[in-house]
Amino acid sequence: MTVQIPSSMLPSDGRFGSGPSKVRTPQVLALRDAGDPARPVLGTSHRQPPVKDLVRRVRGGLADLFDLPDGYEVVLGNGGSTAFWEVAAASLVRERAQHATFGEFGAKFAAATRRAPFLAAPEVVEAAAGSVAYLTPSDTVDVYATPHNETSTGAMAPVRRPTGTDQLVLTDATSGAGALPVDLRETDVYYFGPQKAFGSDGGLWLALCSPAAIARAAEVEASGGDRWVPEFLSLTTALANSRQDQTLNTPAVGTLVMLADQVEWMLGQGGLEWSSRRCASSAEILYGWAEGCEWASPFVTDPVERSAVVGTIDLDERVDASAVVGHLRDNGVLDVFPYRKLGRNQIRVGMFPSVEPDDVAALTECVEYVVGELT
Ligand SMILES: *Cc1c(COP(=O)(O)O)cnc(C)c1O
């Protein structure tokens, strides 16, 4: 028997996934309306002006949104953030990377540099799921890598250079970019995909690269030796294409249309300051509810490490989280399951800029209702 949640209690939109995440209707309409009848965008060449204009809008919009410092450039390519880990291993790490790992995504990048036969085994600074590992100054590494927001656990880290280093800092901002405040001068590469805060589809990577990162890629790729840098993983090749508002190979044009629409929507609302405040309001609602609830509690114990964009809430042993998630799903409240490998009795809530804070409040009421009906 499915618990029937009263319709007056339901959120206006039931998509709370941590990626792919809620796509706003105007983004979908932008697909229909992209270009004009004389110059359509969908179904036309990515080497011609209509699609190049779209890439130019994305690059320019992101430069505005992130207040791009002098000399930084917006680079993009195909394959998503997972592909970018391999780009970084091939094109940015000289000999050895340090990884801060406190969940699945940080650990996956560490595994990528460990597997690269031309790199030394990485230095790994690890913290238990639910807390944050911090980058630590080291004399033996030439790249520091950390997630901005660890989507698998709902913990976030500040974007900050380790003191006293002039080596590169790489920030996996896949789920943080567009939702959390950032000063890009504190990192050399801030990379992400379009399917989280930007509410588009997956498949692309975008990287905001400092002059030092651009110079490093040129140096590493020219260094020869045992290293093989496939063209697909070459950051300098991606940069050369990006400078012409193109990608090395064919991108998903629809993904670019929805991304451009979202970036311009955020800018129109007040930019990153607006979107990060909105996510922080949603998070306050979610964590405030959990702290006041007898059978729920925030998974991340230190409030400053609690993500303002992906919230994880533990339920105690009296409540079966997977049953709650199932009943919510049957009522159209979607994708609040925890990260599968974490294996906790938990719900996880994507609170990206597209999500209405009022809908997060409605979600908490729906959870209360379902638990009330089940116990
Ligand atoms: C979703 C996610 C990824 C993986 O992104 P893909 O585009 O699917 O490769 C990597 N890192 C973080 C922090 C993520 O949230």
Short mmCIF file of C-alpha atoms and ligand atoms in Angstrom, two decimals:
data_model
loop_
_atom_site.label_atom_id
_atom_site.label_comp_id
_atom_site.label_asym_id
_atom_site.label_seq_id
_atom_site.Cartn_x
_atom_site.Cartn_y
_atom_site.Cartn_z
CA MET A 1 0.00 0.00 0.00
CA THR A 2 1.36 3.36 -1.04
CA VAL A 3 1.02 6.24 1.38
CA GLN A 4 -1.04 8.92 -0.35
CA ILE A 5 0.41 12.34 0.45
CA PRO A 6 -2.31 15.07 0.40
CA SER A 7 -1.80 17.04 -2.80
CA SER A 8 -1.86 20.35 -0.94
CA MET A 9 1.29 19.22 0.84
CA LEU A 10 3.28 18.30 -2.28
CA PRO A 11 6.05 20.55 -3.63
CA SER A 12 5.36 22.49 -6.83
CA ASP A 13 8.13 20.41 -8.44
CA GLY A 14 9.20 17.03 -7.08
CA ARG A 15 12.73 16.85 -8.49
CA PHE A 16 15.31 16.83 -5.70
CA GLY A 17 17.99 14.68 -7.34
CA SER A 18 21.68 15.36 -6.89
CA GLY A 19 22.32 15.14 -10.63
CA PRO A 20 20.87 15.07 -13.15
CA SER A 21 18.78 17.60 -11.33
CA LYS A 22 15.64 19.65 -11.91
CA VAL A 23 15.47 21.23 -15.38
CA ARG A 24 13.39 24.42 -15.36
CA THR A 25 10.60 24.61 -17.97
CA PRO A 26 12.08 27.73 -19.62
CA GLN A 27 15.23 25.70 -20.32
CA VAL A 28 13.13 23.12 -22.13
CA LEU A 29 11.32 25.85 -24.06
CA ALA A 30 14.73 27.31 -24.98
CA LEU A 31 15.38 24.07 -26.87
CA ARG A 32 12.26 24.58 -28.95
CA ASP A 33 13.01 28.25 -29.53
CA ALA A 34 16.80 28.09 -30.02
CA GLY A 35 17.78 30.37 -32.90
CA ASP A 36 15.10 31.63 -35.23
CA PRO A 37 13.40 29.91 -38.18
CA ALA A 38 15.97 31.31 -40.59
CA ARG A 39 18.90 30.36 -38.35
CA PRO A 40 17.94 27.28 -36.33
CA VAL A 41 20.40 25.88 -33.82
CA LEU A 42 19.33 22.29 -33.13
CA GLY A 43 20.24 20.05 -36.03
CA THR A 44 22.88 22.37 -37.48
CA SER A 45 26.68 22.23 -37.66
CA HIS A 46 28.68 22.94 -34.54
CA ARG A 47 31.31 24.61 -36.76
CA GLN A 48 28.87 27.31 -37.97
CA PRO A 49 27.85 30.63 -36.39
CA PRO A 50 24.58 29.60 -34.67
CA VAL A 51 26.21 26.93 -32.50
CA LYS A 52 29.44 28.89 -32.07
CA ASP A 53 27.32 31.81 -30.82
CA LEU A 54 25.85 29.46 -28.26
CA VAL A 55 29.30 28.41 -27.01
CA ARG A 56 30.27 32.08 -26.91
CA ARG A 57 27.19 32.80 -24.74
CA VAL A 58 28.13 29.96 -22.38
CA ARG A 59 31.76 31.07 -22.11
CA GLY A 60 30.90 34.76 -21.69
CA GLY A 61 28.07 34.03 -19.26
CA LEU A 62 30.28 31.86 -17.05
CA ALA A 63 33.01 34.52 -17.12
CA ASP A 64 30.45 37.02 -15.77
CA LEU A 65 28.88 34.63 -13.29
CA PHE A 66 32.21 33.70 -11.71
CA ASP A 67 33.79 37.16 -12.03
CA LEU A 68 36.64 35.55 -13.95
CA PRO A 69 40.01 37.00 -12.82
CA ASP A 70 42.40 38.46 -15.41
CA GLY A 71 43.97 35.84 -17.63
CA TYR A 72 41.64 32.99 -16.59
CA GLU A 73 39.86 31.27 -19.48
CA VAL A 74 36.71 29.16 -19.85
CA VAL A 75 37.62 25.83 -21.47
CA LEU A 76 35.19 23.07 -22.39
CA GLY A 77 35.20 19.58 -23.84
CA ASN A 78 33.22 16.36 -24.03
CA GLY A 79 33.02 13.59 -21.46
CA GLY A 80 31.90 15.22 -18.22
CA SER A 81 33.87 15.65 -15.01
CA THR A 82 34.96 12.02 -15.09
CA ALA A 83 36.74 12.72 -18.37
CA PHE A 84 38.27 15.84 -16.89
CA TRP A 85 39.99 13.75 -14.20
CA GLU A 86 41.85 11.98 -17.02
CA VAL A 87 42.56 15.31 -18.76
CA ALA A 88 44.10 16.57 -15.52
CA ALA A 89 46.15 13.40 -15.02
CA ALA A 90 47.43 13.59 -18.60
CA SER A 91 47.88 17.35 -19.01
CA LEU A 92 48.30 19.00 -15.61
CA VAL A 93 50.06 16.73 -13.11
CA ARG A 94 53.83 16.90 -13.60
CA GLU A 95 54.83 14.09 -11.24
CA ARG A 96 52.61 13.76 -8.24
CA ALA A 97 49.24 15.01 -7.01
CA GLN A 98 47.82 15.42 -3.54
CA HIS A 99 44.14 14.52 -3.20
CA ALA A 100 41.83 15.48 -0.36
CA THR A 101 39.28 12.66 -0.29
CA PHE A 102 36.17 12.57 1.86
CA GLY A 103 33.76 10.66 -0.32
CA GLU A 104 33.38 8.82 -3.61
CA PHE A 105 34.12 11.60 -6.09
CA GLY A 106 37.34 12.82 -4.52
CA ALA A 107 38.48 9.19 -4.26
CA LYS A 108 37.73 8.55 -7.93
CA PHE A 109 40.08 11.33 -9.05
CA ALA A 110 42.77 9.95 -6.71
CA ALA A 111 42.30 6.54 -8.34
CA ALA A 112 42.78 8.14 -11.77
CA THR A 113 46.20 9.64 -10.95
CA ARG A 114 47.21 6.41 -9.16
CA ARG A 115 46.54 4.45 -12.36
CA ALA A 116 48.48 6.81 -14.65
CA PRO A 117 51.73 4.89 -15.35
CA PHE A 118 53.81 8.06 -15.79
CA LEU A 119 52.86 9.58 -12.39
CA ALA A 120 54.10 8.80 -8.88
CA ALA A 121 51.54 7.37 -6.48
CA PRO A 122 49.46 10.27 -5.18
CA GLU A 123 49.53 11.66 -1.65
CA VAL A 124 46.05 11.18 -0.21
CA VAL A 125 44.67 13.19 2.71
CA GLU A 126 41.59 11.30 3.78
CA ALA A 127 38.71 12.00 6.11
CA ALA A 128 35.74 9.84 6.99
CA ALA A 129 32.49 10.31 5.08
CA GLY A 130 30.50 13.08 6.73
CA SER A 131 33.54 15.26 7.42
CA VAL A 132 36.05 17.15 5.27
CA ALA A 133 39.71 16.43 4.44
CA TYR A 134 41.77 19.59 3.95
CA LEU A 135 44.62 20.08 1.49
CA THR A 136 47.93 20.19 3.33
CA PRO A 137 51.14 21.94 2.17
CA SER A 138 53.59 19.39 0.78
CA ASP A 139 57.02 19.62 -0.88
CA THR A 140 56.49 16.54 -3.01
CA VAL A 141 53.38 17.39 -5.02
CA ASP A 142 52.79 19.70 -7.97
CA VAL A 143 48.97 19.53 -8.02
CA TYR A 144 46.48 19.75 -5.14
CA ALA A 145 43.01 18.36 -5.81
CA THR A 146 39.83 18.53 -3.77
CA PRO A 147 36.09 18.54 -4.30
CA HIS A 148 34.31 21.80 -3.55
CA ASN A 149 31.20 19.86 -2.66
CA GLU A 150 31.33 16.08 -2.10
CA THR A 151 28.04 15.04 -3.66
CA SER A 152 28.19 11.52 -2.24
CA THR A 153 28.21 12.66 1.41
CA GLY A 154 26.87 16.22 1.47
CA ALA A 155 30.05 17.79 2.89
CA MET A 156 31.55 20.97 1.44
CA ALA A 157 35.07 22.40 1.64
CA PRO A 158 36.21 26.00 1.32
CA VAL A 159 38.06 26.82 -1.93
CA ARG A 160 41.42 27.92 -0.56
CA ARG A 161 45.05 27.53 -1.62
CA PRO A 162 47.18 25.64 0.87
CA THR A 163 49.46 28.26 2.44
CA GLY A 164 52.83 28.92 0.91
CA THR A 165 52.43 26.91 -2.29
CA ASP A 166 52.76 28.00 -5.88
CA GLN A 167 51.65 24.63 -7.22
CA LEU A 168 48.32 24.14 -9.00
CA VAL A 169 45.05 23.77 -7.11
CA LEU A 170 42.28 21.84 -8.92
CA THR A 171 38.75 22.07 -7.57
CA ASP A 172 36.07 19.56 -8.52
CA ALA A 173 33.09 21.90 -8.50
CA THR A 174 30.75 19.57 -10.35
CA SER A 175 27.96 19.98 -7.81
CA GLY A 176 29.19 23.20 -6.17
CA ALA A 177 29.65 25.49 -9.16
CA GLY A 178 26.82 27.99 -9.48
CA ALA A 179 25.48 27.12 -6.03
CA LEU A 180 28.32 27.96 -3.63
CA PRO A 181 30.31 31.18 -3.31
CA VAL A 182 33.86 31.04 -4.66
CA ASP A 183 36.83 33.32 -5.23
CA LEU A 184 38.54 31.84 -8.28
CA ARG A 185 41.90 33.35 -7.31
CA GLU A 186 42.03 30.60 -4.67
CA THR A 187 42.17 27.87 -7.33
CA ASP A 188 43.75 27.26 -10.74
CA VAL A 189 41.12 25.01 -12.24
CA TYR A 190 37.46 25.13 -11.20
CA TYR A 191 35.75 22.39 -13.20
CA PHE A 192 32.21 21.10 -13.39
CA GLY A 193 29.49 19.60 -15.56
CA PRO A 194 26.18 21.16 -16.63
CA GLN A 195 23.82 18.62 -15.02
CA LYS A 196 23.85 19.78 -11.39
CA ALA A 197 23.47 23.46 -10.43
CA PHE A 198 23.07 24.37 -14.10
CA GLY A 199 20.12 22.01 -14.53
CA SER A 200 21.13 20.91 -18.02
CA ASP A 201 22.12 17.47 -19.31
CA GLY A 202 25.43 15.75 -18.66
CA GLY A 203 28.26 14.95 -21.03
CA LEU A 204 30.32 18.14 -21.08
CA TRP A 205 33.12 19.36 -18.84
CA LEU A 206 33.75 23.04 -18.26
CA ALA A 207 36.96 24.27 -16.63
CA LEU A 208 37.78 27.80 -15.53
CA CYS A 209 41.58 27.80 -15.89
CA SER A 210 44.19 30.19 -14.49
CA PRO A 211 47.19 31.36 -16.52
CA ALA A 212 49.34 29.04 -14.38
CA ALA A 213 47.16 26.05 -15.30
CA ILE A 214 47.29 26.97 -18.99
CA ALA A 215 51.09 27.31 -18.83
CA ARG A 216 51.39 23.99 -16.95
CA ALA A 217 49.39 22.15 -19.60
CA ALA A 218 51.64 23.52 -22.35
CA GLU A 219 54.75 22.50 -20.39
CA VAL A 220 53.53 19.02 -19.45
CA GLU A 221 52.22 18.18 -22.90
CA ALA A 222 55.53 19.23 -24.51
CA SER A 223 57.63 17.31 -21.98
CA GLY A 224 57.72 14.02 -23.91
CA GLY A 225 59.21 11.03 -22.11
CA ASP A 226 56.91 8.09 -21.38
CA ARG A 227 53.81 10.18 -21.26
CA TRP A 228 51.17 9.74 -23.94
CA VAL A 229 48.63 12.54 -24.05
CA PRO A 230 45.78 11.45 -26.34
CA GLU A 231 44.31 14.38 -28.27
CA PHE A 232 41.00 13.82 -26.48
CA LEU A 233 42.72 14.38 -23.10
CA SER A 234 44.84 17.34 -24.16
CA LEU A 235 43.94 20.50 -22.30
CA THR A 236 45.87 22.65 -24.77
CA THR A 237 43.82 21.20 -27.64
CA ALA A 238 40.60 21.85 -25.71
CA LEU A 239 41.78 25.39 -25.02
CA ALA A 240 42.57 26.06 -28.69
CA ASN A 241 39.08 24.88 -29.64
CA SER A 242 37.40 26.80 -26.81
CA ARG A 243 39.09 30.02 -27.89
CA GLN A 244 37.24 29.57 -31.19
CA ASP A 245 33.96 28.82 -29.38
CA GLN A 246 34.11 25.18 -30.43
CA THR A 247 34.87 21.77 -28.97
CA LEU A 248 37.34 19.20 -30.32
CA ASN A 249 34.51 16.90 -31.39
CA THR A 250 30.75 17.23 -31.66
CA PRO A 251 29.07 18.40 -28.44
CA ALA A 252 25.43 17.81 -27.43
CA VAL A 253 23.94 21.03 -28.74
CA GLY A 254 20.82 20.67 -26.57
CA THR A 255 22.99 20.55 -23.46
CA LEU A 256 24.60 23.83 -24.48
CA VAL A 257 21.20 25.46 -25.14
CA MET A 258 19.89 24.58 -21.67
CA LEU A 259 23.18 25.55 -20.04
CA ALA A 260 23.26 28.97 -21.73
CA ASP A 261 19.67 29.59 -20.64
CA GLN A 262 20.45 28.70 -17.03
CA VAL A 263 23.59 30.84 -16.83
CA GLU A 264 21.68 33.84 -18.21
CA TRP A 265 18.79 33.16 -15.82
CA MET A 266 21.18 33.18 -12.87
CA LEU A 267 22.80 36.39 -14.07
CA GLY A 268 19.38 37.99 -14.47
CA GLN A 269 18.41 37.07 -10.92
CA GLY A 270 21.55 38.55 -9.36
CA GLY A 271 24.36 36.18 -10.26
CA LEU A 272 26.29 33.87 -7.98
CA GLU A 273 25.53 35.95 -4.93
CA TRP A 274 21.83 35.41 -5.54
CA SER A 275 22.07 31.70 -6.38
CA SER A 276 24.32 30.88 -3.43
CA ARG A 277 22.02 32.76 -1.05
CA ARG A 278 19.04 30.86 -2.42
CA CYS A 279 20.77 27.49 -1.90
CA ALA A 280 21.81 28.55 1.61
CA SER A 281 18.16 29.36 2.40
CA SER A 282 17.06 25.93 1.21
CA ALA A 283 19.79 24.31 3.31
CA GLU A 284 18.75 26.25 6.39
CA ILE A 285 15.23 24.91 5.97
CA LEU A 286 16.40 21.32 5.54
CA TYR A 287 18.95 21.20 8.37
CA GLY A 288 16.73 23.28 10.67
CA TRP A 289 13.96 20.74 10.19
CA ALA A 290 16.28 17.77 10.80
CA GLU A 291 17.71 19.29 13.97
CA GLY A 292 14.22 19.78 15.35
CA CYS A 293 13.02 16.32 14.39
CA GLU A 294 13.20 13.49 16.87
CA TRP A 295 14.09 10.76 14.37
CA ALA A 296 16.23 12.77 11.89
CA SER A 297 19.61 14.48 12.13
CA PRO A 298 22.10 16.04 9.72
CA PHE A 299 24.71 13.44 8.70
CA VAL A 300 27.53 16.02 8.62
CA THR A 301 28.15 16.91 12.24
CA ASP A 302 30.11 20.17 11.86
CA PRO A 303 27.65 22.83 10.67
CA VAL A 304 30.29 24.69 8.60
CA GLU A 305 30.99 21.50 6.64
CA ARG A 306 27.31 20.88 5.89
CA SER A 307 26.72 21.35 2.20
CA ALA A 308 24.46 24.22 1.21
CA VAL A 309 23.60 22.40 -2.00
CA VAL A 310 23.36 18.64 -1.34
CA GLY A 311 21.91 17.89 2.09
CA THR A 312 22.21 14.47 3.75
CA ILE A 313 19.88 13.60 6.61
CA ASP A 314 20.24 10.42 8.66
CA LEU A 315 17.05 8.77 9.90
CA ASP A 316 17.21 6.71 13.07
CA GLU A 317 16.58 2.96 13.32
CA ARG A 318 12.84 3.41 13.88
CA VAL A 319 12.46 4.73 10.33
CA ASP A 320 13.31 2.79 7.15
CA ALA A 321 14.75 5.43 4.82
CA SER A 322 14.43 3.29 1.70
CA ALA A 323 10.71 2.80 2.40
CA VAL A 324 10.31 6.55 2.88
CA VAL A 325 12.17 7.21 -0.39
CA GLY A 326 9.91 4.70 -2.17
CA HIS A 327 6.66 6.25 -0.90
CA LEU A 328 7.91 9.71 -1.81
CA ARG A 329 8.76 8.48 -5.31
CA ASP A 330 5.25 7.04 -5.74
CA ASN A 331 3.92 10.51 -4.92
CA GLY A 332 6.20 12.20 -7.46
CA VAL A 333 8.79 13.40 -4.94
CA LEU A 334 11.88 12.06 -6.64
CA ASP A 335 15.48 10.96 -6.18
CA VAL A 336 16.11 11.60 -2.48
CA PHE A 337 17.92 8.28 -2.07
CA PRO A 338 21.41 8.35 -0.50
CA TYR A 339 24.58 7.70 -2.50
CA ARG A 340 24.46 3.94 -2.98
CA LYS A 341 27.98 3.12 -1.78
CA LEU A 342 27.55 5.15 1.39
CA GLY A 343 25.02 2.56 2.55
CA ARG A 344 23.36 4.70 5.22
CA ASN A 345 19.76 4.95 6.44
CA GLN A 346 19.55 8.38 4.93
CA ILE A 347 17.88 10.77 2.53
CA ARG A 348 19.91 13.09 0.30
CA VAL A 349 18.37 16.26 -1.10
CA GLY A 350 19.66 18.27 -4.07
CA MET A 351 19.02 21.96 -3.33
CA PHE A 352 20.36 23.46 -6.53
CA PRO A 353 19.47 27.03 -7.57
CA SER A 354 16.57 25.78 -9.71
CA VAL A 355 14.87 24.27 -6.65
CA GLU A 356 12.43 26.55 -4.85
CA PRO A 357 13.26 26.89 -1.13
CA ASP A 358 9.51 26.56 -0.47
CA ASP A 359 9.64 23.18 -2.17
CA VAL A 360 12.37 22.07 0.23
CA ALA A 361 10.04 23.05 3.07
CA ALA A 362 7.24 21.07 1.41
CA LEU A 363 9.56 18.08 1.06
CA THR A 364 10.25 18.06 4.80
CA GLU A 365 6.49 18.07 5.44
CA CYS A 366 6.04 15.18 3.02
CA VAL A 367 8.76 13.19 4.82
CA GLU A 368 7.05 13.88 8.17
CA TYR A 369 3.73 12.79 6.71
CA VAL A 370 5.07 9.54 5.23
CA VAL A 371 6.89 8.65 8.44
CA GLY A 372 3.74 9.43 10.43
CA GLU A 373 1.73 7.06 8.24
CA LEU A 374 4.36 4.30 8.44
CA THR A 375 4.89 4.31 12.20
C1 LIG B 1 28.45 14.23 -10.43
C2 LIG B 1 29.85 14.44 -10.01
C3 LIG B 1 30.94 13.99 -10.78
C4 LIG B 1 30.76 13.16 -12.01
O1 LIG B 1 30.29 13.93 -13.07
P1 LIG B 1 30.11 13.29 -14.52
O2 LIG B 1 29.80 14.49 -15.36
O3 LIG B 1 29.02 12.29 -14.43
O4 LIG B 1 31.41 12.68 -14.90
C5 LIG B 1 32.22 14.27 -10.33
N1 LIG B 1 32.43 14.97 -9.20
C6 LIG B 1 31.42 15.41 -8.44
C7 LIG B 1 31.72 16.19 -7.20
C8 LIG B 1 30.10 15.17 -8.83
O5 LIG B 1 29.09 15.62 -8.07
#
